[in-house]
Coordinates of C-alpha atoms and ligand atoms in Angstrom, one line a residue:
X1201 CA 16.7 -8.9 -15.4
X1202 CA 12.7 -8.4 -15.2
X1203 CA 11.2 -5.5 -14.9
X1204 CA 8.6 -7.0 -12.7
X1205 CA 7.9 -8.1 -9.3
X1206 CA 4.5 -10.2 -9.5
X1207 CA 4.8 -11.1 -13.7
X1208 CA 2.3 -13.4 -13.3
X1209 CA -0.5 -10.6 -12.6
X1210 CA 1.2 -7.5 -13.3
X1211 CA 1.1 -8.9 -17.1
X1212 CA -2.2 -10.5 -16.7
X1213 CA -4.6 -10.9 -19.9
X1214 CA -7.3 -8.6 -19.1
X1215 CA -9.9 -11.1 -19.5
X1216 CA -8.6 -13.3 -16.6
X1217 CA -7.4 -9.8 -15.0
X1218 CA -11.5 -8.9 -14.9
X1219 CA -12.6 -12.5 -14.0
X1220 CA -10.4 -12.0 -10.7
X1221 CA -11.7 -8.4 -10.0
X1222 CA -15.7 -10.1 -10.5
X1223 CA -15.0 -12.7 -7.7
X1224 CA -12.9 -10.6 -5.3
X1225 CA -15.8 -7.8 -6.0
X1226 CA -18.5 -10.3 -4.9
X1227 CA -16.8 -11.2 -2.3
X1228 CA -16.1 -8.0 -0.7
X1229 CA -19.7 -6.7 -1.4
X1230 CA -21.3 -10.0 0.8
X1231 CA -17.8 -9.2 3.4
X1232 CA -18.5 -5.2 4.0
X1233 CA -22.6 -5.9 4.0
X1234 CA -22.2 -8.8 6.6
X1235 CA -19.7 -6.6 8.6
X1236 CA -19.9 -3.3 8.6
X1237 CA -23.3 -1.7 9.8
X1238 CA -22.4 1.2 7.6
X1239 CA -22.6 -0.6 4.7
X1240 CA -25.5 -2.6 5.5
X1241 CA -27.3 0.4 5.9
X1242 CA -26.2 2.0 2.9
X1243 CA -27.1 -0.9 0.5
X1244 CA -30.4 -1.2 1.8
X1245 CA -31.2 2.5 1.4
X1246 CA -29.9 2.2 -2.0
X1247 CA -32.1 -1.4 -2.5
X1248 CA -29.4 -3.7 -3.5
X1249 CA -28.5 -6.6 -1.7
X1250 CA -25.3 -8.7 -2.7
X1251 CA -26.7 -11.5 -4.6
X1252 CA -27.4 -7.8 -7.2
X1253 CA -24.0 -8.1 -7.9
X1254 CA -23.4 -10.1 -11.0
X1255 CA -20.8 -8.4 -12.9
X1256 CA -18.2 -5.7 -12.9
X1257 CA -20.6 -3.0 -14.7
X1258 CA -22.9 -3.5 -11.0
X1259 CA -21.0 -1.8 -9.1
X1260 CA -22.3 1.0 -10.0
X1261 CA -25.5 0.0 -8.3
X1262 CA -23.5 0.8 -5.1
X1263 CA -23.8 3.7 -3.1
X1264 CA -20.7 5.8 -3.1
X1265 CA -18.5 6.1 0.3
X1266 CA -17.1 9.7 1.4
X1267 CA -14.3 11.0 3.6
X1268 CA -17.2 12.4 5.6
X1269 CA -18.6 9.0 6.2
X1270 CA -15.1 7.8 7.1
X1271 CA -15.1 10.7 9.6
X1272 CA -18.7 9.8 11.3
X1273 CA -17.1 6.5 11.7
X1274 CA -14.3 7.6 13.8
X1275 CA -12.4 5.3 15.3
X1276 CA -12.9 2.0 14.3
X1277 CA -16.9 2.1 13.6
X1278 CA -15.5 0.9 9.9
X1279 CA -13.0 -2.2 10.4
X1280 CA -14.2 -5.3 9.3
X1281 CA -11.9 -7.1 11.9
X1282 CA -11.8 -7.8 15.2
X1283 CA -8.9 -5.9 17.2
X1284 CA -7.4 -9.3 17.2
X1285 CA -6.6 -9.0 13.6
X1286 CA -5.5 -5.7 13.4
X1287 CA -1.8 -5.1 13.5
X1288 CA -1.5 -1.7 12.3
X1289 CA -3.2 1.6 12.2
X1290 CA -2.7 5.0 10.1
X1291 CA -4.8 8.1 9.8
X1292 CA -4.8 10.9 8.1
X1293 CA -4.3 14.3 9.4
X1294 CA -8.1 16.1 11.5
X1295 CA -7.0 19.4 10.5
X1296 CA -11.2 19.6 9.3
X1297 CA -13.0 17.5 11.5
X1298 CA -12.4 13.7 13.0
X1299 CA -8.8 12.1 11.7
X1300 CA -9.8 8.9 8.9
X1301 CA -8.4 6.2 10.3
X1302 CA -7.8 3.4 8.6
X1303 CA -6.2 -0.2 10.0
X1304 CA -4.5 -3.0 8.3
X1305 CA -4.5 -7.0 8.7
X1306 CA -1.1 -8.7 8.5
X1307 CA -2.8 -9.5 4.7
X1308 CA -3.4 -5.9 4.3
X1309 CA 0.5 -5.2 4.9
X1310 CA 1.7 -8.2 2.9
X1311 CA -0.7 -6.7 0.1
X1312 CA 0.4 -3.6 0.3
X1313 CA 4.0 -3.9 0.4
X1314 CA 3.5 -6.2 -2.7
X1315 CA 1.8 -3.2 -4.8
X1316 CA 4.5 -0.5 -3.5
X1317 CA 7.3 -3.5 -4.7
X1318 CA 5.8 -3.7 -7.4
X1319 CA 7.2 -0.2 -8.7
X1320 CA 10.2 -0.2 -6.4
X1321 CA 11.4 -3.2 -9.5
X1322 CA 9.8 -1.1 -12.7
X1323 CA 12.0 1.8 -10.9
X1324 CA 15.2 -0.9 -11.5
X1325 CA 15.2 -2.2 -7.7
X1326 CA 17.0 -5.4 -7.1
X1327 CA 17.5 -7.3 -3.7
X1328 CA 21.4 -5.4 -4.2
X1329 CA 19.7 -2.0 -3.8
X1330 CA 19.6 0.7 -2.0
X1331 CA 16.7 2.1 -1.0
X1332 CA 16.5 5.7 1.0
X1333 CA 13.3 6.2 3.0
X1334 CA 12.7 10.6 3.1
X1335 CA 9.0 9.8 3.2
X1336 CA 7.9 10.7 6.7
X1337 CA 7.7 7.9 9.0
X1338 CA 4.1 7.9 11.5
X1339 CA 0.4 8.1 11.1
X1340 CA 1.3 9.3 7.3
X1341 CA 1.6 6.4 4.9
X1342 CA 4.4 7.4 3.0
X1343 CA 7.4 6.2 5.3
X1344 CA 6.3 3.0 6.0
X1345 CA 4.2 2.5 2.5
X1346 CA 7.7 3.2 0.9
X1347 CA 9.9 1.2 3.9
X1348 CA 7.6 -2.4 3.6
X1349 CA 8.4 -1.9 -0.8
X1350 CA 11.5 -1.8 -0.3
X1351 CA 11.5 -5.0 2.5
X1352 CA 9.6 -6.7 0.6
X1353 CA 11.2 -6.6 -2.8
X1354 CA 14.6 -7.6 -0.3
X1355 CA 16.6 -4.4 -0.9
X1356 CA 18.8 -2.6 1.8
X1357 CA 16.2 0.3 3.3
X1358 CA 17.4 3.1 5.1
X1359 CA 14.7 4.1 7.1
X1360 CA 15.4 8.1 6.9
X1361 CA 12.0 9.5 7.7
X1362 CA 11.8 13.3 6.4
X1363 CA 14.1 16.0 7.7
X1364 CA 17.8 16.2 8.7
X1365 CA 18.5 17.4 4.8
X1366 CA 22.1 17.7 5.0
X1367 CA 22.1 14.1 6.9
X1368 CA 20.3 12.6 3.9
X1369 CA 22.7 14.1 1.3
X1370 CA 25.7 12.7 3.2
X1371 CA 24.3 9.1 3.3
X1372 CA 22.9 9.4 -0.1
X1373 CA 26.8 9.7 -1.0
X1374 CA 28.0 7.3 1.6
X1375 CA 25.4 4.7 1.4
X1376 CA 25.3 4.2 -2.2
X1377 CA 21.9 4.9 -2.8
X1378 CA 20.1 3.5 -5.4
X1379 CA 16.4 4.7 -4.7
X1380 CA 15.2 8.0 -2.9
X1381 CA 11.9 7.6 -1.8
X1382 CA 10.2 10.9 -0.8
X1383 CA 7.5 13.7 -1.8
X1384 CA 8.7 15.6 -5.4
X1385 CA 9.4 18.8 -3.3
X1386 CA 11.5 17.4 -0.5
X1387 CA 13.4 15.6 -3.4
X1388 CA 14.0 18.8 -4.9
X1389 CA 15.4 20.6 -1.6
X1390 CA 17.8 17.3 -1.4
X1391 CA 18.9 18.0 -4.6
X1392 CA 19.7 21.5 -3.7
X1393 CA 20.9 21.1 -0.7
X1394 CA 23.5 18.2 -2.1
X1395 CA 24.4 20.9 -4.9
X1396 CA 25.1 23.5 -2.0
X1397 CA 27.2 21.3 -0.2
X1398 CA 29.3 21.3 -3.1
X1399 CA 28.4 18.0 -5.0
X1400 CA 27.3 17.2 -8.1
X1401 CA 24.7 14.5 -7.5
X1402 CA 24.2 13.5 -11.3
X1403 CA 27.8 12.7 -11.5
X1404 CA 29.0 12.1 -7.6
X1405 CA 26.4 10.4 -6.8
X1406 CA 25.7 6.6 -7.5
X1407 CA 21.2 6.8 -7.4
X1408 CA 19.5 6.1 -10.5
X1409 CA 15.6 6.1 -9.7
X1410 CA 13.5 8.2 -7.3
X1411 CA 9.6 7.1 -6.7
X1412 CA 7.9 10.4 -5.7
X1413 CA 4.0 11.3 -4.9
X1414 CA 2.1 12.1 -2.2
X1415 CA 1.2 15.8 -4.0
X1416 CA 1.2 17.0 -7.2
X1417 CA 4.3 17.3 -9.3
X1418 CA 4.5 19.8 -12.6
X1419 CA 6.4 18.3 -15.9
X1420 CA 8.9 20.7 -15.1
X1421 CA 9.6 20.4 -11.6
X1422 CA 9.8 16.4 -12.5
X1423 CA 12.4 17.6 -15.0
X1424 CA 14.7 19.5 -12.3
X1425 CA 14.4 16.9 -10.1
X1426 CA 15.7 13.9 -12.6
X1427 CA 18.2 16.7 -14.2
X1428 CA 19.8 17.9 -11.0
X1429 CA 20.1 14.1 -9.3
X1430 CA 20.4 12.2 -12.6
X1431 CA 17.5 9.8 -12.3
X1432 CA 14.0 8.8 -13.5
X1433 CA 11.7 9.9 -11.4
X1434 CA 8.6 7.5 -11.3
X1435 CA 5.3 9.2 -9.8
X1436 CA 3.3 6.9 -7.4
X1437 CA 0.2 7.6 -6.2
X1438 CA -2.4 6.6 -3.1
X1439 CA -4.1 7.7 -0.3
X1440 CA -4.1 6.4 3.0
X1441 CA -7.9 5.5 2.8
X1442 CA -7.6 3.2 0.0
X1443 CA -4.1 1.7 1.3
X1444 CA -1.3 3.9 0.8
X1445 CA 1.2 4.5 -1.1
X1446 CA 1.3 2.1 -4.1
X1447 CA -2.3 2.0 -5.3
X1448 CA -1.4 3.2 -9.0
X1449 CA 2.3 4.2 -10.3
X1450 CA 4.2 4.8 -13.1
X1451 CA 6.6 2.4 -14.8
X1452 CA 9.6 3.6 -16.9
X1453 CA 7.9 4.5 -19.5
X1454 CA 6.4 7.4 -17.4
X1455 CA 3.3 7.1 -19.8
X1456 CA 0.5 7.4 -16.7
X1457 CA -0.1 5.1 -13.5
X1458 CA -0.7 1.9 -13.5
X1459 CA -3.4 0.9 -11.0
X1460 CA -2.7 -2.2 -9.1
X1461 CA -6.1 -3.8 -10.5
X1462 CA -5.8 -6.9 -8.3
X1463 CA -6.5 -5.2 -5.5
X1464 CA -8.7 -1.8 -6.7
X1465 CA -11.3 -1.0 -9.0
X1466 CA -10.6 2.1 -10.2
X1467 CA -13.8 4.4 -11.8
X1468 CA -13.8 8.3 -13.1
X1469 CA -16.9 10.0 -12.4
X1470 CA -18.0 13.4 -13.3
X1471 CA -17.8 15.4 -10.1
X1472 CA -21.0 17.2 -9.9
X1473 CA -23.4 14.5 -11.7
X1474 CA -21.6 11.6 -10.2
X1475 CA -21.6 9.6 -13.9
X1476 CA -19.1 7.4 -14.5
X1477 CA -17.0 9.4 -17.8
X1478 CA -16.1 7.7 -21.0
X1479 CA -12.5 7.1 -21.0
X1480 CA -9.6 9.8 -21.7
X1481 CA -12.1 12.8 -19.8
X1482 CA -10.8 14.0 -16.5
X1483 CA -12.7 13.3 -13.8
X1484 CA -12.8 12.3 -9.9
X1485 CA -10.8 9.1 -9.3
X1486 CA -13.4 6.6 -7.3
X1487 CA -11.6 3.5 -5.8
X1488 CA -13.2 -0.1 -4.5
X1489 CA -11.1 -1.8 -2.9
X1490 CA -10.8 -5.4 -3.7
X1491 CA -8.6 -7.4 -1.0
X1492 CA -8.6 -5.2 1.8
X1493 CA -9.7 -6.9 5.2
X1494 CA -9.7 -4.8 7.6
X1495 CA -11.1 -1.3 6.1
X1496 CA -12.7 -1.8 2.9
X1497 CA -13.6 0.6 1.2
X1498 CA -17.0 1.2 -1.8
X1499 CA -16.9 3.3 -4.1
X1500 CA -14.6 5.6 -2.5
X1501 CA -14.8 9.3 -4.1
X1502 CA -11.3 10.9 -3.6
X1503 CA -11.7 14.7 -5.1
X1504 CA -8.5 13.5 -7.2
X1505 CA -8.8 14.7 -10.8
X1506 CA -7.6 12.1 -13.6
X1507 CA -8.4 10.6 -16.8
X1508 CA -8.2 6.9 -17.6
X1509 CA -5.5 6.6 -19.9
X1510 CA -6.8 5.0 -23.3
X1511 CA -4.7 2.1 -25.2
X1512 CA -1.9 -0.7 -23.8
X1513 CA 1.4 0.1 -22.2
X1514 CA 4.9 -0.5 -24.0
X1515 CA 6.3 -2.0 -20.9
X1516 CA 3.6 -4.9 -21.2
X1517 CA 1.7 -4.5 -17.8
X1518 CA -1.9 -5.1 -18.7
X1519 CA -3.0 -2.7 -15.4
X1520 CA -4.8 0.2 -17.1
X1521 CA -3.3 3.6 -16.5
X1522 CA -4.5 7.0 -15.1
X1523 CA -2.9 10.0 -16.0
X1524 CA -0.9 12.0 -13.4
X1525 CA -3.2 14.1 -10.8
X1526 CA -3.3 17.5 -11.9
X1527 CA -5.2 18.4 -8.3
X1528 CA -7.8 17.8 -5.7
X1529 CA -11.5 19.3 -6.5
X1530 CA -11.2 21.1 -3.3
X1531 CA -7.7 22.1 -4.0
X1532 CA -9.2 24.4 -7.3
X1533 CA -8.9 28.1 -7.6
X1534 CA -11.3 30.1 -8.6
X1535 CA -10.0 32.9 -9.8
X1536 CA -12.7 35.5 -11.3
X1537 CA -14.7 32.7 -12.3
X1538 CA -11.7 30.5 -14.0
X1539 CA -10.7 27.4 -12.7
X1540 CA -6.8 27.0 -11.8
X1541 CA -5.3 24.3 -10.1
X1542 CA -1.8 25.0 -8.7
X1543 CA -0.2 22.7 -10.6
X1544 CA -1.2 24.8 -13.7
X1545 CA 1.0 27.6 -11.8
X1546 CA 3.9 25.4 -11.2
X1547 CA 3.8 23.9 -15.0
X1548 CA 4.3 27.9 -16.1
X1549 CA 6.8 28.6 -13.4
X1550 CA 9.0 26.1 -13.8
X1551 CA 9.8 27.6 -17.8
X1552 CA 11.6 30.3 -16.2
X1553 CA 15.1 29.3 -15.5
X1554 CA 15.5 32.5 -13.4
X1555 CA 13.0 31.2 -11.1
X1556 CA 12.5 28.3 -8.6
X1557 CA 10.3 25.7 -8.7
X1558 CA 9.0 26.8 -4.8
X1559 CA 6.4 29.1 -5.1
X1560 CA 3.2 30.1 -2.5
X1561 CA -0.3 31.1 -3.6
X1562 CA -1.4 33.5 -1.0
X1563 CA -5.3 34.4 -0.7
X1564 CA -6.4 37.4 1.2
X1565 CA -9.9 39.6 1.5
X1566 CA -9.8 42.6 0.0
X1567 CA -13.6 43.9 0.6
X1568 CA -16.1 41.2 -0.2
X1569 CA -13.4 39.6 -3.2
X1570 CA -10.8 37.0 -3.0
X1571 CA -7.6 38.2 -4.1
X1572 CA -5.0 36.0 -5.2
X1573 CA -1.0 36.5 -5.1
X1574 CA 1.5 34.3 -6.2
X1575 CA 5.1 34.3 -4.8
X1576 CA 8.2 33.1 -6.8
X1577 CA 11.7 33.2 -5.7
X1578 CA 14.6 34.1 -8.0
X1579 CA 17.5 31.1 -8.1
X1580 CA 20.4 32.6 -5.8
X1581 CA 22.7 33.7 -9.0
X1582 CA 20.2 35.5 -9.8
X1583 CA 20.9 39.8 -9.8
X1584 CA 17.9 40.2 -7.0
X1585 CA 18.9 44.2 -6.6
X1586 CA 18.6 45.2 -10.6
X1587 CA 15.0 46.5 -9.9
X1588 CA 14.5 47.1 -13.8
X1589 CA 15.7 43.7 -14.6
X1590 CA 13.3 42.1 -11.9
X1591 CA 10.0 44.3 -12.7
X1592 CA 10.8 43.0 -16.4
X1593 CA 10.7 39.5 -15.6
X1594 CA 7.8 40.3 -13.2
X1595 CA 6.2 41.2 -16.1
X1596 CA 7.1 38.1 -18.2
X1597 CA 6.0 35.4 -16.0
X1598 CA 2.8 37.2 -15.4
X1599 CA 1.9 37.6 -19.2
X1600 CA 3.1 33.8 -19.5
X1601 CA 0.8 33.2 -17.0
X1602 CA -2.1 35.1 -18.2
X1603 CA -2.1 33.6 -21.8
X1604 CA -1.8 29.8 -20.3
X1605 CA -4.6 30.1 -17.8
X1606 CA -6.6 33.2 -19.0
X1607 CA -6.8 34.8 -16.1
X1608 CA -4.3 37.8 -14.9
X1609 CA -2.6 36.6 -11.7
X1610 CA -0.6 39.1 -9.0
X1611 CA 2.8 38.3 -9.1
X1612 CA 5.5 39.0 -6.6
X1613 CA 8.8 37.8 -6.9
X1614 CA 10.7 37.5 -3.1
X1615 CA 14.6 37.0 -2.7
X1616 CA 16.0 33.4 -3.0
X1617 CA 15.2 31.4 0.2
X1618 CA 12.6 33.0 1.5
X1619 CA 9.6 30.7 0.7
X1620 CA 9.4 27.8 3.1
X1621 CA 10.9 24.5 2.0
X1622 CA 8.8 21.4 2.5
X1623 CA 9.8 18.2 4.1
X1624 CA 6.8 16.6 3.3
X1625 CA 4.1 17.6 1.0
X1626 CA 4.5 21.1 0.4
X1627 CA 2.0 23.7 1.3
X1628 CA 1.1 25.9 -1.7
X1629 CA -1.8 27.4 -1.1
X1630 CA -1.5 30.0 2.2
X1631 CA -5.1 31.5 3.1
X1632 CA -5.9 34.1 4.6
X1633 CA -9.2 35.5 4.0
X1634 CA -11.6 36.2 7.1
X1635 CA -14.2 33.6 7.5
X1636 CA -17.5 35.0 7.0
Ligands
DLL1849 O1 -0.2 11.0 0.4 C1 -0.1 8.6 0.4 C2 1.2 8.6 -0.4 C3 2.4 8.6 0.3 C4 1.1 8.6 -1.8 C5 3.6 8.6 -0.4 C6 2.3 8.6 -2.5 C7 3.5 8.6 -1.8 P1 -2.6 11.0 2.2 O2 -1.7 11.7 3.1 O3 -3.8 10.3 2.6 O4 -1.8 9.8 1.5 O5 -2.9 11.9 1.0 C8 -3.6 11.5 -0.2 O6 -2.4 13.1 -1.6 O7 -5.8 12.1 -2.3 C9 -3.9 13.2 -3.4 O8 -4.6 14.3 -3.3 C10 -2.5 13.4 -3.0 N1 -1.5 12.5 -3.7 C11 -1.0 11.4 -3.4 N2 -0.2 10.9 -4.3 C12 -0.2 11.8 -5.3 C13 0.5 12.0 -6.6 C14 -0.6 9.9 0.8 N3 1.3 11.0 -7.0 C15 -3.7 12.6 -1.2 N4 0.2 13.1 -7.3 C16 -4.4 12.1 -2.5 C17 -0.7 14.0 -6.9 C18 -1.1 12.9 -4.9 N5 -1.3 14.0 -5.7

């Protein structure tokens, strides 16, 4: 049985791999300027026309795009297409401004579907499997990213949408689930909610794979997840600008995401100077999309943090590889004057067996500083009421924590259950300082 979906370009010499990205890249360059004013504009501010655009190293003569601009541009001031050819539309959440909002082409679906299938067969998916949806369904491209993978590969979906936990457990177990599709935290209250209910998922259970993303995931909660349902957990990444779900993803050799190079060009910039990096130094993920028809995107700067992972992949795919998203730019803590990303946090956290992997970093105003407290629950068998016990393990995790991230963080540990379980992407960060 292959390990592929699409062999043919999934295992494509790079040489013929870069040829294709050169012509769809021209391409799209003399598409976006012809079609969208926004562009147009852009390139000649910047002075380059499309005819500039020669080979794979011009792009960088391109102006970058930001979420901002995708805001100004709200509705549909950035499709391509006519409303003729639009059959779809997502958008991410306004919580800061205008929603993005991005539309598709029946190509763009097709497309899409293709590059989430893609991983739905290097996760072991056949046309026999089973394929459980817990991504949300709606505006949010996880439930139908996940749901048109799964079609398209020809397995058996079942279209869950997030929520109902005890519901998904039960048809997990019924249904003969091969594939759980959902964010790495709502996988983990599955799993615990199955173990509550009395089953042993590892064993009961017949799933084997689980293709998580949509937030950050620590080694360690990836480890509790594939220990307590007995699967591989492969981390897919995207964002519903660029596509969706789908735009890079592990294989099984969970050795970094491959980037579905057909249809993006991936580049990691410093975030301040805006340089492209050599390869292997973090950096801000930039995406150019290659085949999209309806909102194409240049240069897009995502405030994802990643490296470019040097070096070929065992599993023969000739896509090049970023390594897992440790956090968003604007998701970074400063925390007297060090920089922490939560996922640091959760790596620490999740060494402690006495503790959960849910945990909330609360930010308050005391005077004119930002103070910083993390929460942590103890797992229920734990003895929550030996005060002396609990203050020493207080004490533990915050020393752990101090000598991995070099700064001292507050910590509080609460009773089992009493941090709020995510459905979706889980909310880490709860702030409360006053606005000046
Ligand atoms: O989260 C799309 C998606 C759905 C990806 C399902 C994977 C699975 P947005 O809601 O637009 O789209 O949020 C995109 O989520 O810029 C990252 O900050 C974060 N993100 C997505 N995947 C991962 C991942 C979807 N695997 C934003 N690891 C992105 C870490 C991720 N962060």
């Amino acid at each position: 049985m292959s390990s592929y979906y699409q062999p043919e370009i999934e295992t494509m010499p790079r040489d013929g791999l870069q040829a294709l990205q050169l012509e769809r890249l021209k391409a799209l360059v003399a598409y976006v300027y012809e079609r969208i004013p926004f562009y147009r504009e852009a390139f000649d501010a910047a002075g380059v026309k499309p005819s500039d655009i020669n080979a794979l190293d011009d792009l960088s003569k391109l102006p970058f795009t930001a979420k901002q601009d995708l805001r100004d541009a709200y509705p549909f001031k950035m499709f391509a297409v006519g409303r003729d050819d639009v059959v779809r539309i997502h958008a991410s959440s306004g919580t800061t401004g205008n929603a993005t909002v991005v539309g598709y082409t029946q190509n763009d679906l097709k497309n899409w579907g293709d590059c989430f299938g893609r991983f739905l067969v290097a996760a072991g998916a056949t046309t026999e499997s089973v394929v459980q949806v817990a991504y949300g369904y709606g505006l949010f491209t996880g439930g139908l990213g996940a749901h048109q993978g799964a079609e398209a590969v020809g397995c058996t979906v079942v279209p869950m949408s997030s929520g109902n936990t005890k519901r998904q457990v039960q048809f997990m177990k019924d249904f003969d689930t091969d594939i759980l599709c959902c964010t790495p935290s709502y996988a983990l209250l599955i799993a615990d909610t199955a173990l509550e209910e009395g089953f042993t998922p590892a064993t009961d259970f017949k799933i084997s794979a689980a293709v998580l993303g949509a937030e950050p995931c620590s080694e360690g909660m990836r480890q509790e997840i594939q220990t307590k349902l007995g699967l591989k957990m492969l981390d897919i990444y995207g964002l519903s600008e660029v596509m969706g779900p789908g735009v890079a993803c592990e294989c099984g050799c969970q050795k970094g995401l491959h980037v579905c190079e057909d249809h993006f060009i991936v580049e990691i910039v410093d975030p301040d100077t805006l340089e492209p990096v050599p390869d292997g130094t973090w950096g801000e993920a930039v995406f150019t999309t290659l085949t999209k028809e309806c909102s194409p995107l240049i240069r897009y700067r995502t405030r994802d943090i990643t490296r470019i992972i040097e070096g070929t992949c065992e599993c023969g795919r000739s896509f090049r590889r970023i390594d897992r998203i440790t956090g968003r730019t604007d998701d970074m803590l400063i925390i007297r004057g060090v920089n922490v990303f939560p996922s640091q946090i959760e790596e620490v956290i999740t060494k402690f067996d006495e503790i959960t992997a849910q945990y909330q970093i609360v930010l308050s105003s005391k005077g004119p500083l930002d103070h910083v407290e993390l929460l942590v629950e103890t797992v229920p068998e734990y003895p929550f009421d030996e005060v002396r016990r609990l203050e020493a393990l207080r004490k533990r995790l915050a020393a752990e924590l101090k000598s991995n991230l070099q700064v001292s963080i507050e910590v509080r540990i609460v009773e089992p259950k009493t941090i709020v379980r995510s459905e979706g992407k889980a909310k880490r960060i709860l702030d409360l300082r006053e606005r000046g």
